[in-house]
CSV table of C-alpha atoms in Angstrom, one decimal:
chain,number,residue,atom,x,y,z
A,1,UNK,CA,0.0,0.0,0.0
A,2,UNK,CA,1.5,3.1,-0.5
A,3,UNK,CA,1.3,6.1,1.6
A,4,UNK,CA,2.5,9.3,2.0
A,5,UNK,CA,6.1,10.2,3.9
A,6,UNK,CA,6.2,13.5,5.5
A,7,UNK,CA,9.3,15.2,7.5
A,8,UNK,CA,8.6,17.9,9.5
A,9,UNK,CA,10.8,19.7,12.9
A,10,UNK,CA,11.1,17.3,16.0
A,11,UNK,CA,7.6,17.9,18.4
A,12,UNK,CA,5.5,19.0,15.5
A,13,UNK,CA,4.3,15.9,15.0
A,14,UNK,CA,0.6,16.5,15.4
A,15,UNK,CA,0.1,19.9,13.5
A,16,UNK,CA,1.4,17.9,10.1
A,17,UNK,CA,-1.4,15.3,11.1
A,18,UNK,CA,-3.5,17.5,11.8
A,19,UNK,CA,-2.6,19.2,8.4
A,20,UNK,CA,-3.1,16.7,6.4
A,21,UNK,CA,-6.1,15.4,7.9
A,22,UNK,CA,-7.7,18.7,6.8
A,23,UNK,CA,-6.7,18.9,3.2
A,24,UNK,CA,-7.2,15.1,2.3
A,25,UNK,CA,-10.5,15.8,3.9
A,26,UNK,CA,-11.1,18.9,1.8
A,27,UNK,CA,-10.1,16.5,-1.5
A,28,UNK,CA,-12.6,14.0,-0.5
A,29,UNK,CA,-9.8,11.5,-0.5
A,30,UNK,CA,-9.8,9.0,3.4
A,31,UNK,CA,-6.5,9.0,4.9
A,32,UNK,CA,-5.1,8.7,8.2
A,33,UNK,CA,-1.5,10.0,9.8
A,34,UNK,CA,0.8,7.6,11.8
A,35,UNK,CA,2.7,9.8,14.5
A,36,UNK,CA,5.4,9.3,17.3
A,37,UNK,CA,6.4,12.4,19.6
A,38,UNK,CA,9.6,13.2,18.0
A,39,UNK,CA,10.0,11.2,15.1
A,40,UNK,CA,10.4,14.4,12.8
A,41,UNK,CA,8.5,12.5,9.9
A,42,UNK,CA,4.9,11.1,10.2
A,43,UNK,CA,3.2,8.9,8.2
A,44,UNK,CA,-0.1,9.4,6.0
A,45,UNK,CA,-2.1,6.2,4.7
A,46,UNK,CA,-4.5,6.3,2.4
A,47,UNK,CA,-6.7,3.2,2.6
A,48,UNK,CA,-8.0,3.1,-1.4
A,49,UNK,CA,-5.6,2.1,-3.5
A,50,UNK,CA,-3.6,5.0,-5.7
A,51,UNK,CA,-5.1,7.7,-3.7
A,52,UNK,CA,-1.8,8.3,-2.0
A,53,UNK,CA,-0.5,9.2,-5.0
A,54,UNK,CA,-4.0,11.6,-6.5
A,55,UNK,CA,-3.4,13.5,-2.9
A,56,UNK,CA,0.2,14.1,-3.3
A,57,UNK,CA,-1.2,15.6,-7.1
A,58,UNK,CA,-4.2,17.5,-5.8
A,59,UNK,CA,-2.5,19.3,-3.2
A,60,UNK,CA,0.4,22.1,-3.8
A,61,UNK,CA,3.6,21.6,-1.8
A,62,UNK,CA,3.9,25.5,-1.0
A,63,UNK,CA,0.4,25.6,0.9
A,64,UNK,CA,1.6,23.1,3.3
A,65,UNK,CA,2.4,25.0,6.6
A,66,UNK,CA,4.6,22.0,8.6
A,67,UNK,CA,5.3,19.7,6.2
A,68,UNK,CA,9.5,20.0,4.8
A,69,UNK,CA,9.6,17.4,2.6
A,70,UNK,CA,7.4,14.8,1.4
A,71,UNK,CA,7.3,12.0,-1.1
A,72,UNK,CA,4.6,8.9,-1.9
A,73,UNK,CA,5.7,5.2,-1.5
A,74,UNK,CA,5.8,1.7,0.4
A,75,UNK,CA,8.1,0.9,3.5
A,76,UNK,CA,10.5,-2.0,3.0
A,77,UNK,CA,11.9,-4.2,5.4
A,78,UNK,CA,15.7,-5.4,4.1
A,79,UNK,CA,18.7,-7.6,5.5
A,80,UNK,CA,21.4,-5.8,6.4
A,81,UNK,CA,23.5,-8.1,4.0
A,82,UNK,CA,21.7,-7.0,0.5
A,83,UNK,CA,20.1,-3.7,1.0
A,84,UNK,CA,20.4,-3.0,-2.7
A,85,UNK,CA,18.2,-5.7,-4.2
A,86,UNK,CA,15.0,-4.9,-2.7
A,87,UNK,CA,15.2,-1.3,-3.5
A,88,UNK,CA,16.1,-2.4,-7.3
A,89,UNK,CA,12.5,-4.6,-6.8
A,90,UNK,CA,10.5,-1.5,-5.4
A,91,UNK,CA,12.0,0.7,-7.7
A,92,UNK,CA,10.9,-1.8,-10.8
A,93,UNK,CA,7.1,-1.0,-9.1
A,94,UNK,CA,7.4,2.6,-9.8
A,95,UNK,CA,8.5,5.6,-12.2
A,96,UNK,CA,11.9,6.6,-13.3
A,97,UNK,CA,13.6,9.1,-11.8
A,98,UNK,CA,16.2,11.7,-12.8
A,99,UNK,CA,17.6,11.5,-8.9
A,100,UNK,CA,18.6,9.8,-5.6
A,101,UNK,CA,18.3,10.9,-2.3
A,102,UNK,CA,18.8,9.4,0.6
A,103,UNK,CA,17.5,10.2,3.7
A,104,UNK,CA,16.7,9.9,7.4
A,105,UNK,CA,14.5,11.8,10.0
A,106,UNK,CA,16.1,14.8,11.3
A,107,UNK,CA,16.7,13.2,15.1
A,108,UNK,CA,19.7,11.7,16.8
A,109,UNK,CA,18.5,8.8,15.7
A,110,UNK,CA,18.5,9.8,12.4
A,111,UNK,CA,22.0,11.2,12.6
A,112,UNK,CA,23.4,7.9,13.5
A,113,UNK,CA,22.3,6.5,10.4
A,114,UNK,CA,24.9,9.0,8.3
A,115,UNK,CA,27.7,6.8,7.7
A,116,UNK,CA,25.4,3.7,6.6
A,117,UNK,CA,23.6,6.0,3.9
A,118,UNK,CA,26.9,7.2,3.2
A,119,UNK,CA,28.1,3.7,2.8
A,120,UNK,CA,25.5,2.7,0.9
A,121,UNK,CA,25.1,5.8,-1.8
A,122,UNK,CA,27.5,5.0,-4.2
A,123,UNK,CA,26.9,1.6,-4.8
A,124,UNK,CA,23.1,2.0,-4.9
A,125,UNK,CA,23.5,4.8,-7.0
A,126,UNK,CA,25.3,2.8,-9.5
A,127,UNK,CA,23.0,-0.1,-9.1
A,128,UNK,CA,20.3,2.0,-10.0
A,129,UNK,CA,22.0,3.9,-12.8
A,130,UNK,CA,22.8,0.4,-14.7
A,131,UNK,CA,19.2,-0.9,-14.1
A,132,UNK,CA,18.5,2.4,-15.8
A,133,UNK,CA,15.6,3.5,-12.9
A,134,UNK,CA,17.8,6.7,-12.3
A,135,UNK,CA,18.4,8.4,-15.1
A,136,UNK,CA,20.1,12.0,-14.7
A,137,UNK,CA,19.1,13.1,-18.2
A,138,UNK,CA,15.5,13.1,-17.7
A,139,UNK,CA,15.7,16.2,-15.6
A,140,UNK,CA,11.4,16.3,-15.6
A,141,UNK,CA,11.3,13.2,-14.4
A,142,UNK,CA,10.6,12.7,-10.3
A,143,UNK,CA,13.4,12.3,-7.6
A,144,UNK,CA,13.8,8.6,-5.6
A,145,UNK,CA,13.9,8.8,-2.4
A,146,UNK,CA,15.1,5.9,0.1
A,147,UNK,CA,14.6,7.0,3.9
A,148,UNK,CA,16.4,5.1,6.2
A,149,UNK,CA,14.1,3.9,9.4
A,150,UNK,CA,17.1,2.1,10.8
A,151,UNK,CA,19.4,-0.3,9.2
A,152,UNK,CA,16.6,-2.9,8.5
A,153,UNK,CA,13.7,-0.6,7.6
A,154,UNK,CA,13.2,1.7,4.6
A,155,UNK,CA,10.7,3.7,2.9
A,156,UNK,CA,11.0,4.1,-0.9
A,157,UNK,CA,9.4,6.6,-2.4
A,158,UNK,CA,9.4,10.0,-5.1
A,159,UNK,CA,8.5,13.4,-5.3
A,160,UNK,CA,8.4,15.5,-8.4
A,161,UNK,CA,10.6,18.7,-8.6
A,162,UNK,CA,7.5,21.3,-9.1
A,163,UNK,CA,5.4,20.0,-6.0
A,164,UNK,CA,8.1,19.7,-3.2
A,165,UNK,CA,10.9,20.9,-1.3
A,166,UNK,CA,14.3,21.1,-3.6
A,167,UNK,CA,16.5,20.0,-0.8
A,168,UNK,CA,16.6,16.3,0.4
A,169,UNK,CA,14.5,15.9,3.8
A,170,UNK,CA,13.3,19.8,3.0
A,171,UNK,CA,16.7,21.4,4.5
A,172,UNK,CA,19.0,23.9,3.1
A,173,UNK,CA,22.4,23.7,3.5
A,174,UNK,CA,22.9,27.6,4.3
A,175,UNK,CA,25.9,28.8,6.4
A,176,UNK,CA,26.3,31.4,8.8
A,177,UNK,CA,28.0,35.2,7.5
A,178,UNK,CA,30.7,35.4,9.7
A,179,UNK,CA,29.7,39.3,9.5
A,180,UNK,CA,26.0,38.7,10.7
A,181,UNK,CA,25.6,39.7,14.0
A,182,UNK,CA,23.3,36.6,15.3
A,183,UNK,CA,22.5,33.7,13.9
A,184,UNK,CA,18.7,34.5,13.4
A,185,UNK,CA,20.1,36.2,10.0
A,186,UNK,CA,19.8,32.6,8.5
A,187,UNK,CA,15.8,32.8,8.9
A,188,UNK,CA,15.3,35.7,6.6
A,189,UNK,CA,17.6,34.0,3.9
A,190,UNK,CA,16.1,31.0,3.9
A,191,UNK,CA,12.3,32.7,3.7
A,192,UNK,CA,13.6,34.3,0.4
A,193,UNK,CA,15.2,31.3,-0.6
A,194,UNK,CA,11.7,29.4,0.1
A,195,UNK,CA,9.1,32.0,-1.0
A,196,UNK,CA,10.6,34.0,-3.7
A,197,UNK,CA,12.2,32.3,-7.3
A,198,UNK,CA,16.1,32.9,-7.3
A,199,UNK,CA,15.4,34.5,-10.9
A,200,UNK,CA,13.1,37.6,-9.1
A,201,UNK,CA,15.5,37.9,-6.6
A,202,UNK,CA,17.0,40.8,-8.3
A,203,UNK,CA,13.8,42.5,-9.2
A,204,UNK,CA,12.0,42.0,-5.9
A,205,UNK,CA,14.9,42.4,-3.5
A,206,UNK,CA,16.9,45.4,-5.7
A,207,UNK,CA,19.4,47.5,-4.5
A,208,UNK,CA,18.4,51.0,-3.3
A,209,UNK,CA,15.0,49.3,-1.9
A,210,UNK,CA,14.1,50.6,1.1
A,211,UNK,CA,13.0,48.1,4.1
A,212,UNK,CA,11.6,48.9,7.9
A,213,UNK,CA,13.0,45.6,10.4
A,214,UNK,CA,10.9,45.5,13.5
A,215,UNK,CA,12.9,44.4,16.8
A,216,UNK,CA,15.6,44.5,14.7
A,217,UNK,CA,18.4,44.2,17.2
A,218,UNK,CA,21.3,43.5,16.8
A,219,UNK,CA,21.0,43.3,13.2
A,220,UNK,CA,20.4,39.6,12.0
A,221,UNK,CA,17.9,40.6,9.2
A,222,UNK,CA,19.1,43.7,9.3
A,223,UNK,CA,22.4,42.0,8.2
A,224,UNK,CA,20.9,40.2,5.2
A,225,UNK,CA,18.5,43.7,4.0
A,226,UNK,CA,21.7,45.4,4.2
A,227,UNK,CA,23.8,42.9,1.9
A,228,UNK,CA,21.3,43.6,-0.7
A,229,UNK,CA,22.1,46.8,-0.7
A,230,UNK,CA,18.9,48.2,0.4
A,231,UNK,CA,17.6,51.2,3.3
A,232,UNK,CA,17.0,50.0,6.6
A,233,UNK,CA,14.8,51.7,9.2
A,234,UNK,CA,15.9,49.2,12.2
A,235,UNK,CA,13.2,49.4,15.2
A,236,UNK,CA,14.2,48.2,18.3
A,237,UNK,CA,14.7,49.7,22.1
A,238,UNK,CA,18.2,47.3,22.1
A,239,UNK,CA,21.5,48.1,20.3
A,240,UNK,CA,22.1,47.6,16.8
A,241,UNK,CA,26.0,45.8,16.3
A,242,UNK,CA,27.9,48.7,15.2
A,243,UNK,CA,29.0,47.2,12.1
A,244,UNK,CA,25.6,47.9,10.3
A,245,UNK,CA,25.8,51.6,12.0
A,246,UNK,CA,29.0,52.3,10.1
A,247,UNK,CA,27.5,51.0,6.9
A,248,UNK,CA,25.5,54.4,6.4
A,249,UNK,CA,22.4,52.7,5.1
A,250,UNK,CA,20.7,52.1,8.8
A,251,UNK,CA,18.5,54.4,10.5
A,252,UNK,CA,18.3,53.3,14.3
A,253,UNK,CA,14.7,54.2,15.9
A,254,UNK,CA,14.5,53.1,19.7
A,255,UNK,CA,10.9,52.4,19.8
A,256,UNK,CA,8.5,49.7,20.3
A,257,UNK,CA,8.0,47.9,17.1
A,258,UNK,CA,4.3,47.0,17.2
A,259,UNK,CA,3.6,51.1,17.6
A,260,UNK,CA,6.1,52.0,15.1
A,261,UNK,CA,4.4,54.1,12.0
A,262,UNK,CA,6.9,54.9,8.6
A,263,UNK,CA,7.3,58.1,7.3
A,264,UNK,CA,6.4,57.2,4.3
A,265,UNK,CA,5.8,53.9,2.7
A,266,UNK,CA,8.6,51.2,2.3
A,267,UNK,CA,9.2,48.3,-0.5
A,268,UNK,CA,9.9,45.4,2.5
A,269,UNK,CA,8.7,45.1,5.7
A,270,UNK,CA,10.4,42.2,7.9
A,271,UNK,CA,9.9,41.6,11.6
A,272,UNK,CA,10.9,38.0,14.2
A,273,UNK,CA,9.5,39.8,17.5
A,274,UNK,CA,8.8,37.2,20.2
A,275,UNK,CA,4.7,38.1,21.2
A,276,UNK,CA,1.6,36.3,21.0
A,277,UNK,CA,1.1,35.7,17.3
A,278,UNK,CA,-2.5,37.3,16.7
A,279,UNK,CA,-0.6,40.3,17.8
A,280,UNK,CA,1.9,40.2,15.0
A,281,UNK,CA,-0.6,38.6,12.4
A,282,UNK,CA,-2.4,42.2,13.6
A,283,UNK,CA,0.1,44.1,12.5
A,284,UNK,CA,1.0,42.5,9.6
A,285,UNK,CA,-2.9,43.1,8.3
A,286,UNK,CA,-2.0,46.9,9.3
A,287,UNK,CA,1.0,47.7,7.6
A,288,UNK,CA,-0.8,46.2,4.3
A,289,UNK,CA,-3.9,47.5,4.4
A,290,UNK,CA,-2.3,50.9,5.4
A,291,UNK,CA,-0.5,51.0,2.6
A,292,UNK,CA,3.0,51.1,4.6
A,293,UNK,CA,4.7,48.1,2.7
A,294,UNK,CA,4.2,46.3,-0.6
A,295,UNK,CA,5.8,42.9,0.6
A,296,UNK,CA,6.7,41.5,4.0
A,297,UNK,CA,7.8,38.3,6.1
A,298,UNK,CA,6.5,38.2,9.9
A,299,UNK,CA,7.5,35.3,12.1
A,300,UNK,CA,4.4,33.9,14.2
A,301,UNK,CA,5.8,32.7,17.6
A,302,UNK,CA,3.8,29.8,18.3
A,303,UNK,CA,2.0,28.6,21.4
A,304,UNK,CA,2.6,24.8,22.9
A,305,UNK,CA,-1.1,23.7,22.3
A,306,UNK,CA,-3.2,24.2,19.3
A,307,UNK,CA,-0.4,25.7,17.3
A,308,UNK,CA,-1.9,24.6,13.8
A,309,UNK,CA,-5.5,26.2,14.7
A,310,UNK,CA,-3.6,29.2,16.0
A,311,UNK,CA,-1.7,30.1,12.7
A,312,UNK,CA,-5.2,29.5,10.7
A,313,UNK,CA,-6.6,32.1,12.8
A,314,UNK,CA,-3.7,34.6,12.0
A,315,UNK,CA,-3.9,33.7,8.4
A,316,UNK,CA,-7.2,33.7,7.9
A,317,UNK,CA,-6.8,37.7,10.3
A,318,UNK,CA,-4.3,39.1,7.4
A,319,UNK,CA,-6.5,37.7,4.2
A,320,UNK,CA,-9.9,38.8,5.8
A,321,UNK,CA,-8.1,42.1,6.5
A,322,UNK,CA,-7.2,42.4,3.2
A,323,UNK,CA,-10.3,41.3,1.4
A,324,UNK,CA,-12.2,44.0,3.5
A,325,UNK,CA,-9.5,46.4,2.1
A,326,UNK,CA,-10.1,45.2,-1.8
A,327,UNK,CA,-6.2,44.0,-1.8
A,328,UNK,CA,-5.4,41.0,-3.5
A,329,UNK,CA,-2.2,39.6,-2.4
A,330,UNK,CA,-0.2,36.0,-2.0
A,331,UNK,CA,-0.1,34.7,1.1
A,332,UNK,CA,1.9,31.8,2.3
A,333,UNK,CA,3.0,30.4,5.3
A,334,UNK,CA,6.2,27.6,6.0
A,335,UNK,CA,8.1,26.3,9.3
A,336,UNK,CA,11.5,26.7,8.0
A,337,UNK,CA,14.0,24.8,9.2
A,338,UNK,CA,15.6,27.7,10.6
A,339,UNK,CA,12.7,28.5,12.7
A,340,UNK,CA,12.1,26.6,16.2
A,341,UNK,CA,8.8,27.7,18.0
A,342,UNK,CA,7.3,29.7,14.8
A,343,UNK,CA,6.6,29.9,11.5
A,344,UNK,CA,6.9,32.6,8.5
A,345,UNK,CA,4.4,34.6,6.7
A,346,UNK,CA,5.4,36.0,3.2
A,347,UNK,CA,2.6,38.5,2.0
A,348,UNK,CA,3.3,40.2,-1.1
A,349,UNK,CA,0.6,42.9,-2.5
A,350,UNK,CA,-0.6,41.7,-6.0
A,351,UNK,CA,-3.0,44.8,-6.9
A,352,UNK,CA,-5.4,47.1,-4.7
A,353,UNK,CA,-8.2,48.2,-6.4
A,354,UNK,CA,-8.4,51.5,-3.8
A,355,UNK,CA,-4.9,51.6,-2.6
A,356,UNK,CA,-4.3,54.7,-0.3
A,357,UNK,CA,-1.5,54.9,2.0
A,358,UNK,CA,-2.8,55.7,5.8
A,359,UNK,CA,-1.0,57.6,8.5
């Protein structure tokens, strides 16, 4: 039977259940999730056969909120002294990909597996390549993936380049500036990375653009507005790291960020203050309906209970906002693998039929 794979961050287990429970329920399509507390993956089954597969076609990788990666296969139990051949056999079962990734949850568990799968890639690769089931020239053609359970226990399954994450297991393998002040500077990367195509990235995040941070200090999007090249108005009571200072495009304002109004209206609004998230989802509605920003990414800090219900409620705050407002704008929401306790927004304005910038 096949079923759906999902990884997502260690503890958020149930709001990827809970997830996919409402969409496949929204597709008319019965399924079920399989979840242990800190597994970092959880399983969806879907009962009728092939509609493991219709689900992973009807629904688009970007809308889901905690899901990283995903992929649609079977589980596999192997002997630890021929791996290979019964991944050949489940591979035979299904389509050809151009791709092989191999994977485990992101746990200690799943670290220990690293120098097995890194045993093993070379000469499954190989294996796979001469069978002709991985075939690097057909670059539209879905990535394998073989998750590793433990030693004994895989799941073998695909994904398909325009409906998933384009790292393996969902994770980017950025690195730290050393000139960032804080290592919170990687969450605002990764969000472009994730919500905006490389190719636009020199349109929508231009030099000369000017940007408002909100509890800015000390400067870890700051940092990354900055590298672009763009104007920052940095809001926060705390210090800002003296490198940015001296770059001559910050503008320090010691105020409270929620109460903070522009003089006049920026291209980018960005903000990661730790409050209750209806309070930044507030905000967020306010600065766009205002008229004070024409694209922004807001971190939701998230509760410990009902954290999937609570970032509904805040999306479904920001597009009622703007509907009221006659804006039409994308809105999407991800837990990066940067983030912990939160997830991102990205709201970018699309057209307003009445657009008039408030004070």
């Amino acid at each position: 039977m096949q079923e759906l794979l999902l990884h997502c961050r260690p503890g958020f287990e149930s709001e990827v259940a809970a997830e996919m429970q409402e969409l496949s329920a929204q597709k008319g399509i019965a399924g079920y999730p399989i979840t242990r507390d800190g597994a970092a993956v959880v399983r969806f089954v879907c009962p009728e056969e092939g509609d493991a597969g219709r689900l992973m076609r009807k629904l688009d990788f970007r809308q889901l909120i905690f899901v990283r990666q995903w992929a649609v296969g079977t589980w596999l139990d192997v002997p630890a002294d021929d791996r290979i051949s019964p991944i050949i056999s489940a591979c035979a079962k299904g389509p050809i990909a151009s791709s092989l990734w191999l994977e485990t949850a992101d746990t200690n568990d799943g670290k220990a597996l690293a120098a097995l799968t890194k045993k093993l890639g070379r000469p499954l690769e190989t294996a796979l390549t001469k069978t002709r089931f991985v075939r690097p020239a057909k670059t539209d053609a879905p990535r394998l993936h073989v998750f590793f359970e433990s030693g004994e226990r895989l799941f073998v399954g695909w994904s398909w380049a325009g409906n998933a994450a384009p790292w393996p297991m969902g994770i980017p393998r950025l690195k730290v500036p050393r000139e960032a002040p804080s290592r919170s500077t990687l969450k605002l990367e990764e969000a472009w990375h994730y919500f905006i195509p490389r190719d636009e990235w020199d349109r929508r995040l231009a030099p000369g653009m000017t940007a408002v941070d909100l509890g800015a200090a000390p400067g870890g999007w700051t940092w990354q507005l900055v590298n672009r090249h763009m104007k920052v108005t940095a809001v926060d009571n705390g210090p800002m790291a003296k490198s940015l200072m001296d770059s001559g495009q910050v503008e320090h304002v010691e105020a409270d960020g929620y109460m903070f109004k522009p003089k006049k209206p920026v291209q980018w609004l960005v903000c990661d203050i730790v409050d209750k998230p209806a309070r930044s989802s507030a905000m967020l509605a306010r600065w766009l309906t205002r008229g004070w920003c024409r694209e922004a990414i807001v971190n939701f800090k998230l509760p410990m209970k009902q954290r999937y219900r609570e970032v509904m409620q805040c999306l479904e705050h920001v597009q009622d906002a703007l509907d009221e407002a006659n804006i039409r704008a994308s809105i999407a929401c991800k837990q990066l693998y940067t983030d912990r306790e939160e997830v991102t927004c990205h709201v970018r304005i699309l057209h307003a039929a009445s657009y008039k910038v408030e004070q």
